[in-house]
Short mmCIF file of C-alpha atoms and ligand atoms in Angstrom, two decimals:
data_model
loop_
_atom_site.label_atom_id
_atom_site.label_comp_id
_atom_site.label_asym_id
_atom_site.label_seq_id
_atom_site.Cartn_x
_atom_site.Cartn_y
_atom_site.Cartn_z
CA UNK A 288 65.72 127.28 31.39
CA UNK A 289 68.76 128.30 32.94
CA UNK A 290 71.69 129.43 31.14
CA UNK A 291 74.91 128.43 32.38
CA UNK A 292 77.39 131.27 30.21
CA UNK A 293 81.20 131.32 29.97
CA UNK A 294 82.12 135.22 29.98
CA UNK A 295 85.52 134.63 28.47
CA UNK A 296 89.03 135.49 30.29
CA UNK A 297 88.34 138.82 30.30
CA UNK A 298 88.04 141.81 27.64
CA UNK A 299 83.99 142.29 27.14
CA UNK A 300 83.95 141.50 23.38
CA UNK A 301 85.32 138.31 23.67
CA UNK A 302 81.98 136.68 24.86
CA UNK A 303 80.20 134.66 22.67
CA UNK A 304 77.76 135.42 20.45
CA UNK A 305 74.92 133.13 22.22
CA UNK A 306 76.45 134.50 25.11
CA UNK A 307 75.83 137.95 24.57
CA UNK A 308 72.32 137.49 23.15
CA UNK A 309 71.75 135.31 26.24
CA UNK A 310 72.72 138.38 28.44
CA UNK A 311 70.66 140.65 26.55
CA UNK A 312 67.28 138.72 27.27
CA UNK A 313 68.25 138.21 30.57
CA UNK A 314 65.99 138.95 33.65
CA UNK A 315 67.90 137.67 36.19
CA UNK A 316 71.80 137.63 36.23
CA UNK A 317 74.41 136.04 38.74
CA UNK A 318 78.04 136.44 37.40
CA UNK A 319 81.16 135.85 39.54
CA UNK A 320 82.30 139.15 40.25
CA UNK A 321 85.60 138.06 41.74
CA UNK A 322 86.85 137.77 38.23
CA UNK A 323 84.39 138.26 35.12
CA UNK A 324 84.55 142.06 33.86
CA UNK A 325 81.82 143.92 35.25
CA UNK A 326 81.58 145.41 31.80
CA UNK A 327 80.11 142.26 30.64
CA UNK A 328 76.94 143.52 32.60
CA UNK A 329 76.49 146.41 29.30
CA UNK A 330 74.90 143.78 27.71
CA UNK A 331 72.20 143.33 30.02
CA UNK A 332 68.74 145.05 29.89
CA UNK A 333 67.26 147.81 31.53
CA UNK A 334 65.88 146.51 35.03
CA UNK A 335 67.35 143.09 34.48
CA UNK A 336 68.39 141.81 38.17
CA UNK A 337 72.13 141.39 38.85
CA UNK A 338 73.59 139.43 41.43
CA UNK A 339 77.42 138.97 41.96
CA UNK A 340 77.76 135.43 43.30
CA UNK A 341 81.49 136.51 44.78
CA UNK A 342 79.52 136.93 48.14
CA UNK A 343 77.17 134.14 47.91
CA UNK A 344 76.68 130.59 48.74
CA UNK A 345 75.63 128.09 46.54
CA UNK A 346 72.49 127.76 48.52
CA UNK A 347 72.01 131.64 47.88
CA UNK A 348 72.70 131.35 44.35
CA UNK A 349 70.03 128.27 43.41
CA UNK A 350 67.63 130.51 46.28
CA UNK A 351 67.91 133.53 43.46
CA UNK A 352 67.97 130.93 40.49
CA UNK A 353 65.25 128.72 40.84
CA UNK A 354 62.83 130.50 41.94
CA UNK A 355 63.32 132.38 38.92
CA UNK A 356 63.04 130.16 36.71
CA UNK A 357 60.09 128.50 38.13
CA UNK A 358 57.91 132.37 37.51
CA UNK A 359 59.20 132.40 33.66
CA UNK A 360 62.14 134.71 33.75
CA UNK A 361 65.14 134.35 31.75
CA UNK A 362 68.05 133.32 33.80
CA UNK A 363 71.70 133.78 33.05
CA UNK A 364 74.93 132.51 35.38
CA UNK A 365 77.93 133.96 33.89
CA UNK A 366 81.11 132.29 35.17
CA UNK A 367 84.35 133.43 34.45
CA UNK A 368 86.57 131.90 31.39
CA UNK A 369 84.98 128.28 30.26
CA UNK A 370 82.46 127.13 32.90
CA UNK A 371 84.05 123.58 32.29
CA UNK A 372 87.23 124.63 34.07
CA UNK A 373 87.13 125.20 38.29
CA UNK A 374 83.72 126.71 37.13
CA UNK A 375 81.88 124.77 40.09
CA UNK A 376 79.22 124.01 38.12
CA UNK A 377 78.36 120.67 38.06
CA UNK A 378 77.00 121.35 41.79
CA UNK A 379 74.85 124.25 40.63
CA UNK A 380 73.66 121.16 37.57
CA UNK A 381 73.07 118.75 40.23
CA UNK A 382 71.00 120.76 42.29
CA UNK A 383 69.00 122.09 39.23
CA UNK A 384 68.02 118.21 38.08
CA UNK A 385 66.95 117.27 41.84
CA UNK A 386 64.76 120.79 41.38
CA UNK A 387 63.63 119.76 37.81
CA UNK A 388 64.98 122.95 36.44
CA UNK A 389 66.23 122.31 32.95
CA UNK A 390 69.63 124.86 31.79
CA UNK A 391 72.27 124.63 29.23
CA UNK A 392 75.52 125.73 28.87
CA UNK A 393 77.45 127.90 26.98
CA UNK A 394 80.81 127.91 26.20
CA UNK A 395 83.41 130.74 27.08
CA UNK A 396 86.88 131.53 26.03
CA UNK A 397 88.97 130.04 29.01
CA UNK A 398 91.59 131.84 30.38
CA UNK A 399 94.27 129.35 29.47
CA UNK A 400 93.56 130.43 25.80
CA UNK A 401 93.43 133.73 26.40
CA UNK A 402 97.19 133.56 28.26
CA UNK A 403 98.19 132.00 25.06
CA UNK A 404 96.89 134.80 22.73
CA UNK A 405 98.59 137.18 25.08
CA UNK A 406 101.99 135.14 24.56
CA UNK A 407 101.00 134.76 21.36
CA UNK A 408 102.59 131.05 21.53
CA UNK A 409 101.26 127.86 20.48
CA UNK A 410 100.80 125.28 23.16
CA UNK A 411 101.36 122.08 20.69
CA UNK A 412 104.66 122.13 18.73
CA UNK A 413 105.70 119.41 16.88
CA UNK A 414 108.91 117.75 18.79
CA UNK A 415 108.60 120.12 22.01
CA UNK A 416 105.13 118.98 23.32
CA UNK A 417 102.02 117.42 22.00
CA UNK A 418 100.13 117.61 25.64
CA UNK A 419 98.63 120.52 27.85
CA UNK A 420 98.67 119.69 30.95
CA UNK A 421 95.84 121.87 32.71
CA UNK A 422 96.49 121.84 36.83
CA UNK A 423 96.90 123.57 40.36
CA UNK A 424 98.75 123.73 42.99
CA UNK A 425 96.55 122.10 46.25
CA UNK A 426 95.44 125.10 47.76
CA UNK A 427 92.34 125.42 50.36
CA UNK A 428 90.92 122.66 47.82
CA UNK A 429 93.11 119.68 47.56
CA UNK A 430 94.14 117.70 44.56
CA UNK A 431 94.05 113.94 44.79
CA UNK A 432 97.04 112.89 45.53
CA UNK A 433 97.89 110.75 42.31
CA UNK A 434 97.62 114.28 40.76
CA UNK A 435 100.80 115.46 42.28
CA UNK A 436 102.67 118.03 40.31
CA UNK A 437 105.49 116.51 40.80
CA UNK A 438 103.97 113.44 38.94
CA UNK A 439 102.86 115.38 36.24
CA UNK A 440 105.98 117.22 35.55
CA UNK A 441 107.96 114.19 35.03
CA UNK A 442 106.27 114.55 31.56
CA UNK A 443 108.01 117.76 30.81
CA UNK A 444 105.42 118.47 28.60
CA UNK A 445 103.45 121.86 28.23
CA UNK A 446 101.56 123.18 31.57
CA UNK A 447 99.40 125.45 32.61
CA UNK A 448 98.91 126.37 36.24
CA UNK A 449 95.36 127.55 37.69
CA UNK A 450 94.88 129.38 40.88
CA UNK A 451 98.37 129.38 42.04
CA UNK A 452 99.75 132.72 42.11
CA UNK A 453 100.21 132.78 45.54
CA UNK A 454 102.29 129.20 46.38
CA UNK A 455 105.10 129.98 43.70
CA UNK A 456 107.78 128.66 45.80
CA UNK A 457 106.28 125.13 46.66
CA UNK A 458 105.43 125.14 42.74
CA UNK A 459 108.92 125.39 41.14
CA UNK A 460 110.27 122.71 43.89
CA UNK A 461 107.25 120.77 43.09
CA UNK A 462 108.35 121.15 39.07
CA UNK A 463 111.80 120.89 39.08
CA UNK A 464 111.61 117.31 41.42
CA UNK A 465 109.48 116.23 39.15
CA UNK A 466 112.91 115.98 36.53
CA UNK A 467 112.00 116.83 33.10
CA UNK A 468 112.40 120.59 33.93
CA UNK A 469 115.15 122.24 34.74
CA UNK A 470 115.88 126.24 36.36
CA UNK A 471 116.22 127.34 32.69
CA UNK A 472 113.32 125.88 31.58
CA UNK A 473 111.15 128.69 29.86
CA UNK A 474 108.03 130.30 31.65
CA UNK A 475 105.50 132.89 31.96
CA UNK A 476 103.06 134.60 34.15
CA UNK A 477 100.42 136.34 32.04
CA UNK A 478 97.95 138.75 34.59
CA UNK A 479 94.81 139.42 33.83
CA UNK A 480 95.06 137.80 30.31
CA UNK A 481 92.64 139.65 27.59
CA UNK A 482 91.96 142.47 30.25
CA UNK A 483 92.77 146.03 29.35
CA UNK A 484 95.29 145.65 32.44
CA UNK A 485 97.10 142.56 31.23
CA UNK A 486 100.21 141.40 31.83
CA UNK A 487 102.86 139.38 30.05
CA UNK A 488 106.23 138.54 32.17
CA UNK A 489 108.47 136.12 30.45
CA UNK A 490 110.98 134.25 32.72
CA UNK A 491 112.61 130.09 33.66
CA UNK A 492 111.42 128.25 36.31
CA UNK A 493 114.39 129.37 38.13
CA UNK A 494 113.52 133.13 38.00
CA UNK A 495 109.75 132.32 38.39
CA UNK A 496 109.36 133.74 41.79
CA UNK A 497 111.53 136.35 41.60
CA UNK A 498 109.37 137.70 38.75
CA UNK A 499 105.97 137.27 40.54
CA UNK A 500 107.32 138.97 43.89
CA UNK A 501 109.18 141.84 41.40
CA UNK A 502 105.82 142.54 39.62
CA UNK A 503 103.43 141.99 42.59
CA UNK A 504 101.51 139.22 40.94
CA UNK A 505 99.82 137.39 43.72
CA UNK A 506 96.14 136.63 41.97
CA UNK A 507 94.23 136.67 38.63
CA UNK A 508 97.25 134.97 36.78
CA UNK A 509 98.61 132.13 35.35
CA UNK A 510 101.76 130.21 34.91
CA UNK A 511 102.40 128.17 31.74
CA UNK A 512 105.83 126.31 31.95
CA UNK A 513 107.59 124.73 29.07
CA UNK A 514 109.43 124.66 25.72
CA UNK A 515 106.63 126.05 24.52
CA UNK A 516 108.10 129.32 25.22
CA UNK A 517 111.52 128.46 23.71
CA UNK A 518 112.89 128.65 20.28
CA UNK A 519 113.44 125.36 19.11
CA UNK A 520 110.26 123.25 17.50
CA UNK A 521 109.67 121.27 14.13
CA UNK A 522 107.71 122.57 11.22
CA UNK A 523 104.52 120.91 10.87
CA UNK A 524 103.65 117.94 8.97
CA UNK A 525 100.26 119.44 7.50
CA UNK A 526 101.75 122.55 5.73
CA UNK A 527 104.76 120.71 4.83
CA UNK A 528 104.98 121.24 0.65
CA UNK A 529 106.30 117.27 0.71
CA UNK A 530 103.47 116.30 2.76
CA UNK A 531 99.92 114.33 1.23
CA UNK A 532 96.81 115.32 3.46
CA UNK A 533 93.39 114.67 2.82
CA UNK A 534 92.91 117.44 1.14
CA UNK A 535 95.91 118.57 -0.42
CA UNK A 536 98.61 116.17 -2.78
CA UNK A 537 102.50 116.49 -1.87
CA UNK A 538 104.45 118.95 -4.22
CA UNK A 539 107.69 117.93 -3.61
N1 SAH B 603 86.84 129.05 34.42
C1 SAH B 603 87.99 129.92 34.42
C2 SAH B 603 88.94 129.63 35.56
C3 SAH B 603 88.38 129.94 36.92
S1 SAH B 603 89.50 129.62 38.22
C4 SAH B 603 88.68 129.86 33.05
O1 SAH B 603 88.29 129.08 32.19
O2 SAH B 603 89.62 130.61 32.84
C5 SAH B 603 90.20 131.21 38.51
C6 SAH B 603 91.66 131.23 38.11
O3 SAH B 603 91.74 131.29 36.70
C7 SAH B 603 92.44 132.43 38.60
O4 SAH B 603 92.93 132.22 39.90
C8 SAH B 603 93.56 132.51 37.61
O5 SAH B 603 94.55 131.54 37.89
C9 SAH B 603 92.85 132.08 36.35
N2 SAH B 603 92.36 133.22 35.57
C10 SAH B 603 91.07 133.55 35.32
N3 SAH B 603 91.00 134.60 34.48
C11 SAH B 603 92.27 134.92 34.18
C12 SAH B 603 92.88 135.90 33.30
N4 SAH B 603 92.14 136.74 32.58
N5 SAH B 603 94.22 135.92 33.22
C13 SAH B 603 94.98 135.05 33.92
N6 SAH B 603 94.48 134.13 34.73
C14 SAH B 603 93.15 134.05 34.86
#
């Protein structure tokens, strides 16, 4: 069994349980060093083997993997965040069914939640947005083009933007065509979210790459857009005193 483990965005204590214990037992682990905390690797064993899969192929990776697994030892890949999210996984998955290798994965605190703790915002307010849009900017790997983020803006809804740090200027044209935004719409770049080196730099669309090229953010960041990050929003329904719920009568 392989274990596929989500480190979490970034401070060592934020791994799961599971995870942990899973790293702990481990006799063989490959973690992406271009972004998980090496600090995660504490909670491995004495003489556990660690590979860091920022200089590997996938071919190397299922060459250390596999063979692993096949002699009995206890196998952990550590991606960064939540594997589920430009985790390239599901090729590592496919290649383990074709071996017959059986693995499972575990869940990780994904940077996108980890940017919000930092902002300490909520995503989903009631008459500002009630959708996340999670996206990139096409970079070495493309995005199909029905995914344009031009497309998507038109929603105006809340976004958060993935690996694109370094094509800022393309980005806010790409936003503000798509007409919901405007330059003052709120936004942020949180760096290194959950790291002891984080980051937090509040700005519009309009001052967005000002602020990057300012602060020198160029990686390991993200960029959540929206009204989000503004001051108007409704109270919610559920703790509304005049509101019935399931589990709780209207007192007013
Ligand atoms: N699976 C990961 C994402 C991997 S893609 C997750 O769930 O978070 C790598 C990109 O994620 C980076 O280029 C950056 O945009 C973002 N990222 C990862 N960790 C981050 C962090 N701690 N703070 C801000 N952005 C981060």
């Amino acid at each position: 069994m392989i274990h596929f483990v989500g480190a979490g965005s970034g401070a060592a204590d934020l791994i799961t349980v599971r995870g942990a214990r899973l790293l702990g037992e481990a006799d063989v682990i490959v973690y992406a060093g271009s972004l998980v905390n090496p600090q995660l690797l504490d909670y491995a064993k004495a003489g556990c083997a660690v590979y860091d899969s920022a200089k590997m192929t996938l071919e190397e990776v299922l060459a250390v993997m596999i063979p692993a697994e096949k002699a009995g030892k206890a196998v952990v890949r550590l991606h960064t965040g939540d594997p589920c999210l430009y985790g390239a996984i599901r090729e590592q998955m496919d290649a383990l069914d074709a071996a017959g290798v059986s693995y499972d994965v575990v869940p990780g605190v994904s940077s996108f939640c980890g940017a919000a703790a930092a902002l300490k915002a909520e995503y989903t307010l009631p008459d500002v947005s009630q959708t996340v849009i999670i996206t990139r900017m096409a970079g070495r790997t493309p995005v199909p083009e029905r995914e344009n983020l031009r497309a998507l803006a038109s929603h105006g809804s809340t976004m958060v933007l993935f690996l694109s740090t370094g094509l800022i200027p393309k980005l806010v044209e790409e936003l503000l065509a798509g007409g919901a935004y405007t330059a003052d719409t709120p936004a942020a770049l949180v760096y290194k979210a959950t790291w002891p080196d984080e980051k937090v730099f509040r700005c519009t669309l309009g001052t967005l790459e000002q602020t990057a090229r300012e602060n020198g953010v160029t990686k390991t960041a993200l960029i959540t857009v929206g009204g989000f990050l503004g001051t108007d929003y409704a109270r919610s329904k559920l703790y509304d005193p005049g509101f019935t719920t399931e589990f709780r009568e209207a007192t007013r």
